[in-house]
Coordinates of C-alpha atoms in Angstrom, one line a residue:
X14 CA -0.9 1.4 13.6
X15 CA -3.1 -1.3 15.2
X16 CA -6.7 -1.3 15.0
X17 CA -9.1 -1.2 17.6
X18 CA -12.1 -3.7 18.9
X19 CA -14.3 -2.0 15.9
X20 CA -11.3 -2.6 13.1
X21 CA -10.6 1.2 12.4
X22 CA -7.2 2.4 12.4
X23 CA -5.9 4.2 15.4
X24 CA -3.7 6.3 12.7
X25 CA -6.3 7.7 9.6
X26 CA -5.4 9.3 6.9
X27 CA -5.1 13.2 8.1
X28 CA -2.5 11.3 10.4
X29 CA -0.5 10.1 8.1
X30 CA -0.9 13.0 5.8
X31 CA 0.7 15.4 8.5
X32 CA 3.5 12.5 9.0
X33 CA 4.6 12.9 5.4
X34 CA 3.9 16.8 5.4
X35 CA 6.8 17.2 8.2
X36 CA 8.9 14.5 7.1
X37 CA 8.5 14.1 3.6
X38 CA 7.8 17.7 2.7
X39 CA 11.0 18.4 5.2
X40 CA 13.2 16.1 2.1
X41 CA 11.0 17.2 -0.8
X42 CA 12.3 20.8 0.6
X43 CA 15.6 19.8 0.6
X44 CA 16.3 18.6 -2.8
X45 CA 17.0 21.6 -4.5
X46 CA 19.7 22.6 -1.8
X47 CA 21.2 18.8 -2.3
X48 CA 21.1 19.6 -5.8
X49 CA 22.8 23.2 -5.8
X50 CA 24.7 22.9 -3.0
X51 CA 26.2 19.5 -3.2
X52 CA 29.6 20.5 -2.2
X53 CA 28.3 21.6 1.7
X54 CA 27.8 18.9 4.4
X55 CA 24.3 20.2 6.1
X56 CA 21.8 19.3 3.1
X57 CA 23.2 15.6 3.1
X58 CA 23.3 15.5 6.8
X59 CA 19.6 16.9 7.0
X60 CA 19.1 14.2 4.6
X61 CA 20.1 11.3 7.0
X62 CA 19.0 12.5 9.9
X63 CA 15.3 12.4 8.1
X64 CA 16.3 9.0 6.4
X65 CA 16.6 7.8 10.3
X66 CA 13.0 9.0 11.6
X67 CA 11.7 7.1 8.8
X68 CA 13.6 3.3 9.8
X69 CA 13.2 4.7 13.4
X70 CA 9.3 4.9 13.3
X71 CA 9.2 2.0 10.8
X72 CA 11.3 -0.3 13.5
X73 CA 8.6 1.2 16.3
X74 CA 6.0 0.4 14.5
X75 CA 7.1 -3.1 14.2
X76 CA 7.8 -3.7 17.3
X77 CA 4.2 -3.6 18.2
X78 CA 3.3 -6.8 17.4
X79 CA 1.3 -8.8 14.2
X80 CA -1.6 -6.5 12.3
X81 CA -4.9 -7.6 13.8
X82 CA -7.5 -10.2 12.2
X83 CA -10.5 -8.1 12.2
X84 CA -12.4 -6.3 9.3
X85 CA -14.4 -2.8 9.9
X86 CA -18.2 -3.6 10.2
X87 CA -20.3 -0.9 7.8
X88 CA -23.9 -1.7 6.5
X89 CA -23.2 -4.3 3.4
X90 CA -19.4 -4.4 3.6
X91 CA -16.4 -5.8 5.0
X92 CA -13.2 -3.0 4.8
X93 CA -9.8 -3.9 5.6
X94 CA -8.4 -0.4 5.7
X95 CA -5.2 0.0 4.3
X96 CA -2.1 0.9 6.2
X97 CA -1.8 4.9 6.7
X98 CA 1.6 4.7 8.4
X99 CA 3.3 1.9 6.3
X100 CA 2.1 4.0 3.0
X101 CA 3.3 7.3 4.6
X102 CA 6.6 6.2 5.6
X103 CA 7.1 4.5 2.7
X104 CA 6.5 7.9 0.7
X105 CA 8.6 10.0 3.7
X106 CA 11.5 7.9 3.0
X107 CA 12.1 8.3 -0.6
X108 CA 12.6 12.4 -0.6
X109 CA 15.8 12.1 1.2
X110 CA 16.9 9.2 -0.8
X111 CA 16.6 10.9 -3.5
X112 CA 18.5 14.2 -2.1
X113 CA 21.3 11.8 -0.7
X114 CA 21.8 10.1 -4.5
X115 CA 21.6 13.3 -6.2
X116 CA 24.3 15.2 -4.3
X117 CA 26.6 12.5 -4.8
X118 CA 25.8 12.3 -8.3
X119 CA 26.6 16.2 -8.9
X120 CA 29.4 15.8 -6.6
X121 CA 31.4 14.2 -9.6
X122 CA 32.5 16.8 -11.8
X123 CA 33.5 14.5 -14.8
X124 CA 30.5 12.2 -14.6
X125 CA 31.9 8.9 -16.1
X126 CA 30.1 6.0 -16.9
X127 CA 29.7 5.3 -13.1
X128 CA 28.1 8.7 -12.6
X129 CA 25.8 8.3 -15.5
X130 CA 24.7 5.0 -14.0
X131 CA 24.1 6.6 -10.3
X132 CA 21.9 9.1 -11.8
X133 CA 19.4 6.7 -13.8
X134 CA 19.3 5.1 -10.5
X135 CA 18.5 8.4 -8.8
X136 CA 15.5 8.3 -11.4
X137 CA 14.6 5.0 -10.8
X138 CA 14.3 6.2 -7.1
X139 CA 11.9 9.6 -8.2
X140 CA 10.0 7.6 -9.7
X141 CA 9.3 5.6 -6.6
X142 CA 9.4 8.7 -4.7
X143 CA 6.0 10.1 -6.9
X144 CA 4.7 6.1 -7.1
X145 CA 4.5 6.2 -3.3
X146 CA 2.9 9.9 -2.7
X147 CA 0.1 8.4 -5.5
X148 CA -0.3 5.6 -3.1
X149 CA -0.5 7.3 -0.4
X150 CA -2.8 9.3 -1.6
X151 CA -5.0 6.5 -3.1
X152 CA -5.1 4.6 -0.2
X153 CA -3.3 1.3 -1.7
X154 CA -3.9 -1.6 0.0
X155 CA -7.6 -1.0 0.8
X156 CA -10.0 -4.2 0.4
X157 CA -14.0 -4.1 0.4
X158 CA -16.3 -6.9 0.3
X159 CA -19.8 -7.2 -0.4
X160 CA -22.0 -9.7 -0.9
X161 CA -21.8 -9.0 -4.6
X162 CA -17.6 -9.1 -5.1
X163 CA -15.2 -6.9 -3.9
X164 CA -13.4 -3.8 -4.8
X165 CA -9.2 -3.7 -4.9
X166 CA -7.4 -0.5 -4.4
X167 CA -4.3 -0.9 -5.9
X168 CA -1.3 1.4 -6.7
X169 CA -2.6 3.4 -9.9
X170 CA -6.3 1.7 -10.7
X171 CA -9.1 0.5 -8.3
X172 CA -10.9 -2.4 -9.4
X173 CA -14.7 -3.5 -8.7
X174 CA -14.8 -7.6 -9.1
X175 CA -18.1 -9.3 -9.0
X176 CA -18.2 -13.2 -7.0
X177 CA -18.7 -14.9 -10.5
X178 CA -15.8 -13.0 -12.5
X179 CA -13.0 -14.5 -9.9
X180 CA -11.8 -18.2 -11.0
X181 CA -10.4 -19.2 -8.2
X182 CA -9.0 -17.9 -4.7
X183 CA -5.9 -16.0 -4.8
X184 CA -2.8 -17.2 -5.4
X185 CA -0.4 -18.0 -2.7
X186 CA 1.2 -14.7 -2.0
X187 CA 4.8 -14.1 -2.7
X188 CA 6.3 -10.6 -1.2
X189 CA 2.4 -9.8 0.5
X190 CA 0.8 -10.1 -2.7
X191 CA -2.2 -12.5 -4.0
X192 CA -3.4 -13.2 -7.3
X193 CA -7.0 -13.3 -8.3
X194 CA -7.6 -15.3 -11.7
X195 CA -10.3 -13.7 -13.3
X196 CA -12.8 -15.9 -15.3
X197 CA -14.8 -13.4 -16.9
X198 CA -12.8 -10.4 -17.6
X199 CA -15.9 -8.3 -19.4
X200 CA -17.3 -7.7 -15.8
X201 CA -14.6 -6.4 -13.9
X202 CA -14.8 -3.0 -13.9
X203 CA -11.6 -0.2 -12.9
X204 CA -10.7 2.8 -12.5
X205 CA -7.6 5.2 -12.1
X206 CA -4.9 6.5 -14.3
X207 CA -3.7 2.9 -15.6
X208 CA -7.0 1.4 -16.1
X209 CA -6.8 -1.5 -18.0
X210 CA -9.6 -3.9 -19.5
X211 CA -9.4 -8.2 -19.7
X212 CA -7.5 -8.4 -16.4
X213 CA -6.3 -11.9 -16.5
X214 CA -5.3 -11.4 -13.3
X215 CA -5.3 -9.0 -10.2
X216 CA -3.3 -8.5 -7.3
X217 CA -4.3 -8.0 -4.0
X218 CA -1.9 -5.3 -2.2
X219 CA -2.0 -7.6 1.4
X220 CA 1.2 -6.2 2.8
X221 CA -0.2 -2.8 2.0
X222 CA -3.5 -3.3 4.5
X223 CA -3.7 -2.6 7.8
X224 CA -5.2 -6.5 8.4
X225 CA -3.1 -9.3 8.4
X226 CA -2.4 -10.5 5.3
X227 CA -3.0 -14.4 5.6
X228 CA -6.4 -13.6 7.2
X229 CA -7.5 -11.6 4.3
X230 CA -6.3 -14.5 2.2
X231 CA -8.3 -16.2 3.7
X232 CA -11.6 -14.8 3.8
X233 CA -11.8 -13.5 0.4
X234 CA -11.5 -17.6 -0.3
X235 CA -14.0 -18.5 2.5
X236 CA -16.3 -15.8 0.7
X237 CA -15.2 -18.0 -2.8
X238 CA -16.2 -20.9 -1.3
X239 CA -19.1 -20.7 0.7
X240 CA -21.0 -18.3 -1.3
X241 CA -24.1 -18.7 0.9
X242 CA -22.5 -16.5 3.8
X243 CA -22.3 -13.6 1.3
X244 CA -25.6 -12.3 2.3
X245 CA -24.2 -11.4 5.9
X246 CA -21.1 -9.5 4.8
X247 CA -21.8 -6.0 6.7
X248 CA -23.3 -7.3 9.8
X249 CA -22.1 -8.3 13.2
X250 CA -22.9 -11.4 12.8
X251 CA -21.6 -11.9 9.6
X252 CA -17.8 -10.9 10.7
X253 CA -18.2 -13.2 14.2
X254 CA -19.6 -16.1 11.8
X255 CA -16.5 -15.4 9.2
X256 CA -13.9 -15.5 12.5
X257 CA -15.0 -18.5 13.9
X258 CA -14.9 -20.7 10.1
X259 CA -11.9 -19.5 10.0
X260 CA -10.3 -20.2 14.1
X261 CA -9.6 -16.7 14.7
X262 CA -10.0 -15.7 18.4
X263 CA -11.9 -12.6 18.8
X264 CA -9.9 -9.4 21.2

């Protein structure tokens, strides 16, 4: 799921969509039969042999190589799409989990403490399995910029963040996530189910994009720092200006 010379992604989102259709659907499909059927080998076999395209494509697609350091050009903003095929594997993968954990929960007849314990895991992994789709469907990981302040797509809320809110660059990011402090939470603006106001702080989903994560760290600080290149953000020579401040040799 590279990009190409222009930054878009070379797998969009009706791609990935029809990736979780077969895959995904083909798990969501089979939970029931995991369920009422636990006792017969083929719904738990279907089940692995699904869990395996999922590491499969996810090993394939990391064996070709880093994510790019390039943004996608458009008139007055910078996007760093996020990553289709990482959020649609990520939501193929968890169907058959969940199929897998539930027949062997059922599968116990006198469900003991141990059984009761496999099943609130089971949950823990439904909820996932929904988090994921929502993702998916939200396009988590997405990053504009604009010479205004930029807008963060996260799991459940998308946030618009003006230049002059943001206290300082983000955090150094633990597990592909940064940290923006935010100075003046009254002009942040969100939206999405789990919209929250005075956001001390907001992550940045960088393991989620489809850009490489320490080169979006980066320019959202160059952007923090030199707020006299702001005005180019959305032009050509805007995005070669940003690559060369920051050493990045251009493909």
């Amino acid at each position: 799921m590279s990009l190409r010379a222009n930054g878009e992604s070379e797998l969009g989102r009706r791609d990935a969509w029809l990736y979780y259709v077969l895959v995904g659907g083909a798990g969501i499909v089979l939970l029931p039969f995991t369920i009422v059927w636990h006792a017969e080998w083929w719904p738990e076999v279907a089940a692995v042999v699904l869990l395996l395209v999922t590491a499969v494509a996810g090993v394939i697609r990391a064996g070709k190589g880093p994510k790019p350091r390039t943004l996608v050009v458009r008139p007055g903003e910078f996007v760093a799409p996020p990553s289709y095929f990482g959020l649609a594997n990520s939501a193929a993968a968890f169907p058959p989990i969940v199929g897998i954990l539930f027949s062997v929960a059922f599968d116990d007849d006198d469900w003991g403490v141990f059984t009761w314990m496999l099943f609130a895991v089971t949950m823990v992994f439904a909820y996932f399995m929904v988090a994921t789709l929502v993702m998916l469907a939200r396009g988590t990981g997405r990053l504009v910029l604009r010479g205004d302040g930029l807008t963060v797509v996260d799991a459940f809320v998308t946030y618009d963040v003006p230049w002059e809110a943001i206290m300082t660059g983000p955090l150094p990011t633990v597990f592909g996530v940064g940290r923006l402090g935010i100075l003046w939470p009254e002009l942040v603006r969100s939206r999405g189910p789990l919209r929250r106001r005075n956001q001390q702080r907001i992550q940045l989903q960088l393991q989620r994009s489809a850009v490489h994560r320490e080169f979006l760290h980066d320019t959202v600080n160059h952007y923090l720092n030199h707020p006299e290149n702001r005005h180019a953000i959305g032009t050509r020579e805007g995005l070669d200006r940003l690559l060369g401040a920051l050493h990045v040799q251009q493909v």
